[in-house]
PDB file of C-alpha atoms in Angstrom:
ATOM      1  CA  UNK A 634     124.242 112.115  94.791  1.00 93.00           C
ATOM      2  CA  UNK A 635     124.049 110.770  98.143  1.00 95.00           C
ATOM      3  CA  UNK A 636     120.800 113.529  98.708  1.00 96.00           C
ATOM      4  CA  UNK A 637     118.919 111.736  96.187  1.00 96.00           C
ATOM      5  CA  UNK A 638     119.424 108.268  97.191  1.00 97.00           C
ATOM      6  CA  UNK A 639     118.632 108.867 100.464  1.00 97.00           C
ATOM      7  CA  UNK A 640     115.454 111.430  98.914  1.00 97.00           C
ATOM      8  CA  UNK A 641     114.391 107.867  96.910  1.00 97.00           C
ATOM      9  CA  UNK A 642     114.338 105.962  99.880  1.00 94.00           C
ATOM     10  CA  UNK A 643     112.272 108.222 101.599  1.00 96.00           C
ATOM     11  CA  UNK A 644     109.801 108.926  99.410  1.00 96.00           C
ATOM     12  CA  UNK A 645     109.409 104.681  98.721  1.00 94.00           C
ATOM     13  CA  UNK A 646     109.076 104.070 102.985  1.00 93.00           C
ATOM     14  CA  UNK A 647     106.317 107.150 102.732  1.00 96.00           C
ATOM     15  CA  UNK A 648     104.975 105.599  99.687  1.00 96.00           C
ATOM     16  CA  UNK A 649     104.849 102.203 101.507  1.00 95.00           C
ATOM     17  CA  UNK A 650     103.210 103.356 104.703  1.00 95.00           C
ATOM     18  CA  UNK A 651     100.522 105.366 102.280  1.00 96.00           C
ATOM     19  CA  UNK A 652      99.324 102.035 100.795  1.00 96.00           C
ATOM     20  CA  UNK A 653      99.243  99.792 104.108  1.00 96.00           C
ATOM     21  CA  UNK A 654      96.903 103.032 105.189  1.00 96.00           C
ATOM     22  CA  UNK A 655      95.016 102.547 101.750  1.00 95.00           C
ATOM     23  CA  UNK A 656      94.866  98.989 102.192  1.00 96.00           C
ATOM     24  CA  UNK A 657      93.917  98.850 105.891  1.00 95.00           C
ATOM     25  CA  UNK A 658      91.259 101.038 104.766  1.00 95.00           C
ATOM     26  CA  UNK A 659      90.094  97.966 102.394  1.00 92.00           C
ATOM     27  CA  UNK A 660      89.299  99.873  99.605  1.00 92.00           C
ATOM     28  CA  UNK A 661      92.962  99.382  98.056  1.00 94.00           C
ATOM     29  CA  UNK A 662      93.468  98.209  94.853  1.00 96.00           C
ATOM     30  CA  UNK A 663      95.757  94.846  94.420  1.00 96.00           C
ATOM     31  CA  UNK A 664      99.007  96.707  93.624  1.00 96.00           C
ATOM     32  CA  UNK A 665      98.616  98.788  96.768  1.00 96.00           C
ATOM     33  CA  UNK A 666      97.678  95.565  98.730  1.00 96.00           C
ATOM     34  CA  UNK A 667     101.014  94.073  97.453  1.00 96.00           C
ATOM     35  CA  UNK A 668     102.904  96.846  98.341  1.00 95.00           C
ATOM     36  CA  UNK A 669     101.487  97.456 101.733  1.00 96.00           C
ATOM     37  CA  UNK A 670     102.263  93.260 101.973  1.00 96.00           C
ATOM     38  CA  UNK A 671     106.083  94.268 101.365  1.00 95.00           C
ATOM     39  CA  UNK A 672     106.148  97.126 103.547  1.00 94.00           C
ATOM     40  CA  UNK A 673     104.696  95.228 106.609  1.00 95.00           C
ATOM     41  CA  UNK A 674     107.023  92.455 105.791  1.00 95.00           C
ATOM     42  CA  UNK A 675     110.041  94.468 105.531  1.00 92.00           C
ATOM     43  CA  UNK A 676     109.039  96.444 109.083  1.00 92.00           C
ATOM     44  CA  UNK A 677     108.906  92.704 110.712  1.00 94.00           C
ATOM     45  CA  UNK A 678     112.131  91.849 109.368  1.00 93.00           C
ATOM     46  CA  UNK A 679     113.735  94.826 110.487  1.00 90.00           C
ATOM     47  CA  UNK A 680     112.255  94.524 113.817  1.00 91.00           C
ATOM     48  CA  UNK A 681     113.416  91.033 114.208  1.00 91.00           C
ATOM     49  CA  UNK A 682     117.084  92.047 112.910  1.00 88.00           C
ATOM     50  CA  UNK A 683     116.921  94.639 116.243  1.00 76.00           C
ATOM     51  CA  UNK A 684     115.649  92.605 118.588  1.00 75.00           C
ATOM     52  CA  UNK A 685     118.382  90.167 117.788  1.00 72.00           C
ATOM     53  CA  UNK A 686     121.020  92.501 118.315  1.00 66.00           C
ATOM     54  CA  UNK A 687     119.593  93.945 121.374  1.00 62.00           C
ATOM     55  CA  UNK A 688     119.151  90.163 122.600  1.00 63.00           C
ATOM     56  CA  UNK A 689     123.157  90.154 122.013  1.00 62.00           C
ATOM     57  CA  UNK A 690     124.460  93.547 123.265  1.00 61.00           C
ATOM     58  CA  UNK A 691     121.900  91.967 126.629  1.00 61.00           C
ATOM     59  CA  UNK A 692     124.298  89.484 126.722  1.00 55.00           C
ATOM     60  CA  UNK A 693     127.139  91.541 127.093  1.00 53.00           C
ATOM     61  CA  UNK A 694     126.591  92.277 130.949  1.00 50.00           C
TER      62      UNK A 694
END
């Protein structure tokens, strides 16, 4: 069970990264333009998350 939900997630970040190609492209239909919006959004969020918790283990010293 745990395969396939990790299998799901995959295939949605490959899925994701396929339409910000498409859509960099800028021959992507709307749907793939919104996706590619959520991907890029989520990849800035999830950089910020790290760099705040590199910021604090940094602090550490």
């Amino acid at each position: 069970m745990l395969v396939l939900i990790l299998l799901a997630v995959v295939l949605l970040l490959i899925g994701g990264c396929v339409c910000v190609f498409w859509a960099a492209r800028g021959d992507a239909p709307r749907w793939a333009r919104g996706v590619a919006k959520v991907t890029l959004l989520g990849s800035e969020l999830a950089r910020s998350a790290d760099g705040s918790s590199r910021s604090e283990r940094g602090g550490d010293d």
